[in-house]
């Protein structure tokens, strides 16, 4: 509160109403830091309204502060790759997704978009589509799940998934705000629901073709963290935030190629599953930032997961690595769901390895 009794947000609104002079606009550049899961951003002014991402300048930042470089040689390059409307500043202001390159112009260690883009280019005849279900957990600033009693635990899981009521779901305001902000930005958000563990939620992005999947999901994550900041709530993408009898969080990846979506597609889905079955271990390495260490806590064979060691597939089976949705089996065409990726996965890595295994036979 200020001395007139206004909240800081009400005070801020006064300034956000100011119209920028002479066509100046603000660009918020977003990028992935050296952890492979953290998102960073910074702002600059330009004096034209960009129509295409190719018009935007390359920029740089201090990689020694993002776990990406030594202080003595710290400049990293930001290469703009996709633009979205800015749901926070409105007007012509933009969010700009960037790839990170090192001082020698080679991709940074956690720039997985670079190879993903090459793979998607080589597979474009198959028009790979993805839809990712992003699960996440809201925390209070003290690190405790948002809305949970400060001492003890909420009642056991059962009533919370897709629940309604103040004793079933916590944080719906944030979910609603995030959904609208994604639509405004131009992120292809497809739906949302409350999850099995209280304070856990999901949104889906897709279907997106090729490289767009990673771009749209990373921007949706940025918007989620940014909206939650306004509400004083912290978002964690940890795949198992609460040990014990509480569901973990995944990033189920729904996937199809042109052949799978056409008549007789089920045979192509089954062929892809056979290929995936021979590459389980390498896929697990691509499905979380710690090459399986994070996902090990989640993929236990319980709580609607398969065991991290074994590959399995089945129609309507939510305890399998790969699920063929019931409707897809009945219609004989459609898509498959890879249930293994962790909530903190890099979608560029996940989509790249799926296409390499199933389309490029690498
Ligand atoms: P679940 O039943 O596993 O909870 P959801 O409804 O949460 O499934 O998510 C399904 C996702 O599948 C959506 O994001 C949707 O965009 C995506 N999807 C639908 N059809 C296809 C397709 N042909 N190829 C790839 N993804 C698809
Ligand atoms: Mn879902
Ligand atoms: Mn879910
Ligand atoms: Mn799912």
Short mmCIF file of C-alpha atoms and ligand atoms in Angstrom, two decimals:
data_model
loop_
_atom_site.label_atom_id
_atom_site.label_comp_id
_atom_site.label_asym_id
_atom_site.label_seq_id
_atom_site.Cartn_x
_atom_site.Cartn_y
_atom_site.Cartn_z
CA UNK A 1 0.00 0.00 0.00
CA UNK A 2 1.15 3.58 -0.63
CA UNK A 3 0.29 6.45 1.71
CA UNK A 4 -3.08 6.98 -0.04
CA UNK A 5 -4.11 3.38 0.63
CA UNK A 6 -3.65 2.23 -2.96
CA UNK A 7 -2.02 -1.11 -3.65
CA UNK A 8 1.18 -1.09 -5.68
CA UNK A 9 -0.72 -2.67 -8.58
CA UNK A 10 -3.23 0.21 -8.61
CA UNK A 11 -0.38 2.68 -8.62
CA UNK A 12 1.37 0.80 -11.44
CA UNK A 13 -1.81 0.90 -13.54
CA UNK A 14 -1.57 4.73 -13.65
CA UNK A 15 1.74 4.46 -15.43
CA UNK A 16 0.84 1.57 -17.70
CA UNK A 17 -1.93 3.76 -19.15
CA UNK A 18 0.64 6.22 -20.49
CA UNK A 19 0.75 5.95 -24.27
CA UNK A 20 4.24 5.62 -25.68
CA UNK A 21 5.40 8.59 -27.73
CA UNK A 22 6.15 8.44 -31.49
CA UNK A 23 5.74 4.74 -32.11
CA UNK A 24 8.32 3.58 -29.59
CA UNK A 25 7.64 0.03 -28.49
CA UNK A 26 9.04 -2.27 -25.84
CA UNK A 27 10.43 -5.70 -26.67
CA UNK A 28 10.85 -8.28 -23.91
CA UNK A 29 13.53 -10.73 -25.09
CA UNK A 30 13.12 -14.21 -23.53
CA UNK A 31 15.71 -16.98 -23.39
CA UNK A 32 16.59 -20.25 -21.65
CA UNK A 33 19.43 -20.04 -19.11
CA UNK A 34 22.25 -22.47 -18.36
CA UNK A 35 20.08 -24.76 -16.21
CA UNK A 36 18.02 -25.66 -19.28
CA UNK A 37 14.83 -24.95 -17.33
CA UNK A 38 15.09 -21.38 -16.10
CA UNK A 39 13.70 -18.57 -18.26
CA UNK A 40 15.28 -15.12 -18.28
CA UNK A 41 14.14 -11.92 -19.96
CA UNK A 42 15.13 -8.31 -20.46
CA UNK A 43 13.61 -5.31 -22.16
CA UNK A 44 14.63 -2.81 -24.84
CA UNK A 45 13.03 -0.06 -26.92
CA UNK A 46 12.74 0.00 -30.71
CA UNK A 47 11.10 2.69 -32.81
CA UNK A 48 9.11 0.68 -35.34
CA UNK A 49 6.36 -1.91 -35.19
CA UNK A 50 7.90 -5.23 -36.26
CA UNK A 51 5.98 -7.32 -38.79
CA UNK A 52 8.39 -10.22 -38.79
CA UNK A 53 10.94 -11.58 -36.34
CA UNK A 54 13.69 -11.15 -38.95
CA UNK A 55 13.43 -7.35 -38.47
CA UNK A 56 14.50 -7.57 -34.83
CA UNK A 57 18.07 -6.88 -33.76
CA UNK A 58 20.45 -9.47 -32.34
CA UNK A 59 21.22 -8.53 -28.72
CA UNK A 60 23.43 -9.78 -25.92
CA UNK A 61 23.59 -10.35 -22.17
CA UNK A 62 25.92 -11.37 -19.37
CA UNK A 63 26.19 -15.16 -19.49
CA UNK A 64 28.27 -15.27 -16.30
CA UNK A 65 25.07 -14.41 -14.41
CA UNK A 66 22.97 -17.15 -16.03
CA UNK A 67 25.26 -20.18 -15.50
CA UNK A 68 26.38 -19.89 -19.13
CA UNK A 69 29.82 -18.26 -19.31
CA UNK A 70 32.97 -17.20 -17.47
CA UNK A 71 33.04 -13.59 -16.24
CA UNK A 72 36.14 -12.91 -18.35
CA UNK A 73 34.35 -13.87 -21.59
CA UNK A 74 30.75 -13.41 -20.66
CA UNK A 75 28.84 -12.00 -23.65
CA UNK A 76 26.15 -14.29 -25.06
CA UNK A 77 24.13 -13.47 -28.18
CA UNK A 78 20.35 -13.38 -28.35
CA UNK A 79 18.98 -14.31 -31.75
CA UNK A 80 15.24 -13.46 -32.02
CA UNK A 81 13.30 -16.44 -33.42
CA UNK A 82 9.59 -15.87 -32.70
CA UNK A 83 7.38 -12.91 -31.70
CA UNK A 84 4.21 -12.83 -29.62
CA UNK A 85 1.94 -10.01 -28.45
CA UNK A 86 2.85 -8.78 -24.98
CA UNK A 87 -0.14 -9.46 -22.66
CA UNK A 88 1.41 -7.38 -19.87
CA UNK A 89 2.31 -4.15 -21.67
CA UNK A 90 -0.37 -4.47 -24.39
CA UNK A 91 -0.36 -2.18 -27.47
CA UNK A 92 2.28 -2.97 -30.06
CA UNK A 93 4.71 -4.26 -27.45
CA UNK A 94 6.07 -7.77 -28.02
CA UNK A 95 7.49 -10.82 -26.32
CA UNK A 96 10.44 -12.13 -28.31
CA UNK A 97 11.58 -15.74 -27.98
CA UNK A 98 15.33 -16.03 -28.62
CA UNK A 99 17.97 -18.64 -29.28
CA UNK A 100 21.22 -18.21 -27.34
CA UNK A 101 24.59 -18.36 -29.06
CA UNK A 102 28.07 -18.23 -27.54
CA UNK A 103 30.76 -15.59 -28.21
CA UNK A 104 31.92 -17.70 -31.18
CA UNK A 105 28.35 -17.77 -32.60
CA UNK A 106 27.96 -21.50 -31.90
CA UNK A 107 24.77 -22.52 -30.05
CA UNK A 108 24.95 -22.33 -26.25
CA UNK A 109 25.01 -25.66 -24.39
CA UNK A 110 21.30 -25.40 -23.49
CA UNK A 111 20.26 -24.07 -26.91
CA UNK A 112 18.46 -27.22 -28.01
CA UNK A 113 16.30 -25.30 -30.44
CA UNK A 114 19.18 -25.17 -32.89
CA UNK A 115 19.27 -28.92 -33.63
CA UNK A 116 15.49 -29.25 -33.16
CA UNK A 117 14.97 -26.82 -36.03
CA UNK A 118 17.28 -28.81 -38.32
CA UNK A 119 15.47 -32.04 -37.50
CA UNK A 120 12.04 -30.47 -38.07
CA UNK A 121 13.26 -29.17 -41.43
CA UNK A 122 14.36 -32.62 -42.52
CA UNK A 123 11.02 -34.14 -41.42
CA UNK A 124 8.73 -31.48 -42.82
CA UNK A 125 7.27 -33.78 -45.49
CA UNK A 126 5.57 -35.66 -42.60
CA UNK A 127 4.17 -32.47 -41.00
CA UNK A 128 4.83 -33.55 -37.38
CA UNK A 129 2.21 -32.17 -34.98
CA UNK A 130 2.53 -31.99 -31.21
CA UNK A 131 0.25 -31.15 -28.30
CA UNK A 132 1.94 -30.91 -24.91
CA UNK A 133 0.06 -31.14 -21.59
CA UNK A 134 2.02 -28.94 -19.20
CA UNK A 135 1.45 -29.90 -15.57
CA UNK A 136 2.74 -27.60 -12.82
CA UNK A 137 2.40 -26.85 -9.12
CA UNK A 138 1.71 -23.56 -7.36
CA UNK A 139 3.74 -22.78 -4.25
CA UNK A 140 3.49 -20.04 -1.64
CA UNK A 141 6.61 -17.91 -1.30
CA UNK A 142 7.72 -20.15 1.58
CA UNK A 143 7.91 -23.12 -0.83
CA UNK A 144 4.82 -24.85 0.59
CA UNK A 145 2.11 -25.91 -1.92
CA UNK A 146 -0.29 -22.99 -2.40
CA UNK A 147 -3.48 -23.24 -0.31
CA UNK A 148 -2.32 -26.31 1.66
CA UNK A 149 -2.71 -26.11 5.46
CA UNK A 150 0.45 -24.70 7.04
CA UNK A 151 0.59 -27.66 9.40
CA UNK A 152 -0.15 -31.10 7.99
CA UNK A 153 -1.68 -32.03 4.65
CA UNK A 154 -4.93 -31.73 2.72
CA UNK A 155 -7.14 -34.84 2.56
CA UNK A 156 -6.00 -37.66 0.25
CA UNK A 157 -6.18 -37.36 -3.55
CA UNK A 158 -9.53 -38.11 -5.16
CA UNK A 159 -11.74 -35.00 -5.13
CA UNK A 160 -9.31 -32.52 -6.68
CA UNK A 161 -8.86 -33.49 -10.37
CA UNK A 162 -11.13 -31.18 -12.42
CA UNK A 163 -12.64 -30.17 -9.08
CA UNK A 164 -14.67 -27.13 -8.15
CA UNK A 165 -15.06 -25.44 -4.78
CA UNK A 166 -12.84 -23.60 -2.32
CA UNK A 167 -11.95 -26.89 -0.57
CA UNK A 168 -11.00 -28.61 -3.86
CA UNK A 169 -8.93 -26.16 -5.92
CA UNK A 170 -6.45 -23.43 -5.09
CA UNK A 171 -5.30 -20.69 -7.43
CA UNK A 172 -7.96 -20.67 -10.15
CA UNK A 173 -7.55 -16.87 -10.60
CA UNK A 174 -4.01 -17.49 -11.82
CA UNK A 175 -5.16 -20.23 -14.21
CA UNK A 176 -7.81 -17.96 -15.73
CA UNK A 177 -5.43 -15.02 -16.05
CA UNK A 178 -2.77 -17.22 -17.67
CA UNK A 179 -5.23 -18.67 -20.19
CA UNK A 180 -6.41 -15.24 -21.37
CA UNK A 181 -2.87 -13.90 -21.47
CA UNK A 182 -1.81 -16.83 -23.68
CA UNK A 183 -4.72 -16.25 -26.07
CA UNK A 184 -3.84 -12.55 -26.24
CA UNK A 185 -0.19 -13.34 -26.91
CA UNK A 186 -1.03 -15.70 -29.75
CA UNK A 187 0.14 -18.83 -27.90
CA UNK A 188 -1.81 -21.85 -29.13
CA UNK A 189 -3.25 -22.80 -25.74
CA UNK A 190 -5.77 -25.63 -26.15
CA UNK A 191 -7.26 -26.17 -22.69
CA UNK A 192 -6.68 -26.38 -18.95
CA UNK A 193 -7.76 -28.39 -15.91
CA UNK A 194 -7.17 -28.81 -12.19
CA UNK A 195 -4.95 -31.82 -11.47
CA UNK A 196 -5.01 -34.81 -9.10
CA UNK A 197 -2.86 -33.17 -6.41
CA UNK A 198 -4.34 -29.98 -4.90
CA UNK A 199 -2.49 -26.83 -6.11
CA UNK A 200 -1.45 -28.76 -9.22
CA UNK A 201 -2.84 -27.69 -12.60
CA UNK A 202 -2.41 -28.42 -16.30
CA UNK A 203 -2.69 -26.48 -19.51
CA UNK A 204 -2.30 -27.87 -23.00
CA UNK A 205 -0.62 -26.21 -25.97
CA UNK A 206 -1.22 -27.50 -29.49
CA UNK A 207 -1.52 -28.94 -31.95
CA UNK A 208 1.61 -27.14 -33.14
CA UNK A 209 3.67 -28.17 -36.13
CA UNK A 210 7.42 -28.74 -35.82
CA UNK A 211 9.51 -26.07 -34.12
CA UNK A 212 6.41 -24.09 -33.08
CA UNK A 213 5.75 -26.57 -30.27
CA UNK A 214 8.85 -25.56 -28.34
CA UNK A 215 8.42 -21.85 -29.06
CA UNK A 216 4.80 -21.77 -27.93
CA UNK A 217 5.35 -23.87 -24.81
CA UNK A 218 8.33 -21.84 -23.60
CA UNK A 219 6.39 -18.59 -24.06
CA UNK A 220 3.38 -20.11 -22.26
CA UNK A 221 5.72 -21.00 -19.37
CA UNK A 222 7.14 -17.48 -19.28
CA UNK A 223 3.61 -16.04 -19.17
CA UNK A 224 2.71 -18.44 -16.34
CA UNK A 225 5.66 -17.38 -14.19
CA UNK A 226 5.01 -13.72 -14.95
CA UNK A 227 1.26 -13.85 -14.19
CA UNK A 228 1.95 -15.77 -10.96
CA UNK A 229 4.47 -13.13 -9.93
CA UNK A 230 1.60 -10.62 -10.00
CA UNK A 231 -0.32 -12.87 -7.61
CA UNK A 232 2.67 -13.46 -5.32
CA UNK A 233 2.63 -17.18 -6.14
CA UNK A 234 5.58 -19.28 -7.27
CA UNK A 235 5.34 -21.90 -10.03
CA UNK A 236 7.44 -25.04 -9.89
CA UNK A 237 7.84 -27.45 -12.79
CA UNK A 238 9.52 -30.01 -10.52
CA UNK A 239 8.24 -33.41 -11.69
CA UNK A 240 7.66 -34.65 -8.12
CA UNK A 241 7.25 -31.64 -5.84
CA UNK A 242 5.73 -33.60 -2.95
CA UNK A 243 7.17 -37.03 -2.13
CA UNK A 244 4.81 -39.79 -1.04
CA UNK A 245 1.25 -40.42 -2.09
CA UNK A 246 0.91 -37.33 -4.26
CA UNK A 247 0.91 -37.28 -8.07
CA UNK A 248 3.94 -35.97 -9.86
CA UNK A 249 3.87 -33.57 -12.81
CA UNK A 250 4.52 -34.48 -16.42
CA UNK A 251 4.49 -33.02 -19.89
CA UNK A 252 2.60 -35.70 -21.83
CA UNK A 253 3.48 -35.23 -25.47
CA UNK A 254 0.79 -36.01 -28.01
CA UNK A 255 2.24 -36.63 -31.43
CA UNK A 256 1.17 -37.39 -34.97
CA UNK A 257 2.52 -37.36 -38.49
CA UNK A 258 0.58 -36.84 -41.69
CA UNK A 259 0.48 -40.63 -42.26
CA UNK A 260 -0.89 -41.24 -38.74
CA UNK A 261 -3.67 -38.69 -39.23
CA UNK A 262 -4.84 -40.19 -42.53
CA UNK A 263 -6.99 -43.25 -43.15
CA UNK A 264 -5.10 -46.37 -42.05
CA UNK A 265 -3.02 -44.20 -39.72
CA UNK A 266 -3.18 -46.70 -36.84
CA UNK A 267 -0.65 -48.92 -38.63
CA UNK A 268 1.75 -45.94 -38.75
CA UNK A 269 1.13 -45.25 -35.06
CA UNK A 270 1.98 -48.88 -34.25
CA UNK A 271 5.11 -48.71 -36.41
CA UNK A 272 6.23 -45.59 -34.52
CA UNK A 273 5.62 -47.33 -31.19
CA UNK A 274 7.81 -50.27 -32.26
CA UNK A 275 10.61 -47.82 -33.11
CA UNK A 276 10.15 -45.97 -29.80
CA UNK A 277 10.34 -49.29 -27.92
CA UNK A 278 13.94 -49.83 -29.10
CA UNK A 279 15.05 -46.33 -28.01
CA UNK A 280 13.56 -46.09 -24.51
CA UNK A 281 16.80 -45.32 -22.68
CA UNK A 282 17.90 -42.51 -24.96
CA UNK A 283 14.44 -40.96 -24.88
CA UNK A 284 14.52 -40.95 -21.07
CA UNK A 285 17.78 -38.94 -21.27
CA UNK A 286 16.03 -36.30 -23.40
CA UNK A 287 12.91 -36.08 -21.22
CA UNK A 288 14.19 -34.02 -18.28
CA UNK A 289 17.09 -31.58 -17.80
CA UNK A 290 19.05 -34.07 -15.66
CA UNK A 291 18.93 -36.95 -18.16
CA UNK A 292 16.49 -39.06 -16.15
CA UNK A 293 17.50 -38.11 -12.61
CA UNK A 294 14.49 -35.80 -12.15
CA UNK A 295 12.03 -38.14 -13.82
CA UNK A 296 13.21 -41.08 -11.68
CA UNK A 297 11.31 -39.59 -8.75
CA UNK A 298 8.13 -39.42 -10.85
CA UNK A 299 8.14 -42.49 -13.13
CA UNK A 300 7.66 -45.06 -10.39
CA UNK A 301 4.92 -47.18 -11.93
CA UNK A 302 2.44 -45.60 -9.52
CA UNK A 303 0.27 -42.47 -9.71
CA UNK A 304 -0.64 -42.96 -13.41
CA UNK A 305 2.97 -43.48 -14.53
CA UNK A 306 5.02 -46.27 -16.04
CA UNK A 307 8.32 -47.39 -14.51
CA UNK A 308 11.34 -45.44 -15.79
CA UNK A 309 13.11 -48.74 -16.60
CA UNK A 310 10.48 -50.33 -18.81
CA UNK A 311 8.85 -49.43 -22.07
CA UNK A 312 5.15 -50.24 -22.47
CA UNK A 313 2.30 -49.17 -24.71
CA UNK A 314 -1.44 -49.69 -24.72
CA UNK A 315 -4.84 -48.39 -25.73
CA UNK A 316 -6.31 -46.13 -23.04
CA UNK A 317 -3.57 -47.27 -20.62
CA UNK A 318 -2.47 -44.40 -18.36
CA UNK A 319 0.10 -46.64 -16.69
CA UNK A 320 2.01 -47.15 -19.96
CA UNK A 321 4.90 -45.20 -21.50
CA UNK A 322 2.83 -44.67 -24.66
CA UNK A 323 -0.94 -44.48 -24.70
CA UNK A 324 -3.11 -44.76 -27.79
CA UNK A 325 -6.26 -42.80 -26.93
CA UNK A 326 -9.39 -44.97 -27.08
CA UNK A 327 -10.96 -42.78 -29.76
CA UNK A 328 -7.87 -43.07 -31.95
CA UNK A 329 -7.99 -46.89 -31.75
CA UNK A 330 -11.69 -46.84 -32.65
CA UNK A 331 -11.30 -44.45 -35.59
CA UNK A 332 -8.15 -46.21 -36.81
CA UNK A 333 -6.18 -42.96 -37.21
CA UNK A 334 -4.98 -39.98 -35.18
CA UNK A 335 -2.10 -39.64 -32.72
CA UNK A 336 -0.23 -41.23 -29.82
CA UNK A 337 0.57 -39.89 -26.36
CA UNK A 338 4.10 -40.21 -24.93
CA UNK A 339 3.51 -39.99 -21.18
CA UNK A 340 7.19 -40.06 -20.18
CA UNK A 341 8.43 -36.43 -20.54
CA UNK A 342 8.77 -34.66 -17.17
CA UNK A 343 7.05 -31.35 -16.48
CA UNK A 344 10.44 -29.58 -16.57
CA UNK A 345 11.49 -31.08 -19.91
CA UNK A 346 12.74 -28.93 -22.75
CA UNK A 347 10.09 -29.32 -25.48
CA UNK A 348 12.75 -28.71 -28.15
CA UNK A 349 14.59 -31.84 -26.97
CA UNK A 350 11.45 -33.94 -26.60
CA UNK A 351 10.06 -33.14 -30.04
CA UNK A 352 13.48 -33.52 -31.65
CA UNK A 353 14.12 -37.04 -30.35
CA UNK A 354 10.57 -38.22 -31.14
CA UNK A 355 10.93 -37.12 -34.77
CA UNK A 356 14.46 -38.50 -35.06
CA UNK A 357 13.31 -41.91 -33.83
CA UNK A 358 10.01 -42.19 -35.68
CA UNK A 359 10.50 -40.26 -38.94
CA UNK A 360 14.24 -40.04 -39.60
CA UNK A 361 15.09 -43.52 -38.19
CA UNK A 362 18.23 -42.25 -36.46
P1 LIG B 1 -5.44 -36.28 -21.81
O1 LIG B 1 -6.68 -37.07 -22.09
O2 LIG B 1 -4.22 -37.13 -21.89
O3 LIG B 1 -5.53 -35.51 -20.54
P2 LIG B 1 -5.52 -33.65 -23.14
O4 LIG B 1 -6.89 -33.36 -23.61
O5 LIG B 1 -5.07 -32.98 -21.91
O6 LIG B 1 -5.33 -35.25 -23.06
O7 LIG B 1 -4.47 -33.26 -24.27
C1 LIG B 1 -4.52 -33.75 -25.56
C2 LIG B 1 -3.60 -32.94 -26.45
O8 LIG B 1 -3.47 -33.62 -27.69
C3 LIG B 1 -4.08 -31.53 -26.80
O9 LIG B 1 -3.06 -30.63 -26.47
C4 LIG B 1 -4.26 -31.55 -28.31
O10 LIG B 1 -3.82 -30.33 -28.87
C5 LIG B 1 -3.34 -32.67 -28.73
N1 LIG B 1 -3.71 -33.30 -29.99
C6 LIG B 1 -4.95 -33.57 -30.48
N2 LIG B 1 -4.89 -34.12 -31.69
C7 LIG B 1 -3.57 -34.22 -32.01
C8 LIG B 1 -2.84 -34.72 -33.15
N3 LIG B 1 -3.45 -35.24 -34.21
N4 LIG B 1 -1.49 -34.65 -33.10
C9 LIG B 1 -0.85 -34.16 -32.04
N5 LIG B 1 -1.48 -33.67 -30.96
C10 LIG B 1 -2.82 -33.70 -30.93
MN1 LIG B 2 -4.48 -33.77 -19.99
MN1 LIG B 3 -2.75 -34.35 -16.59
MN1 LIG B 4 -2.31 -36.94 -20.96
#
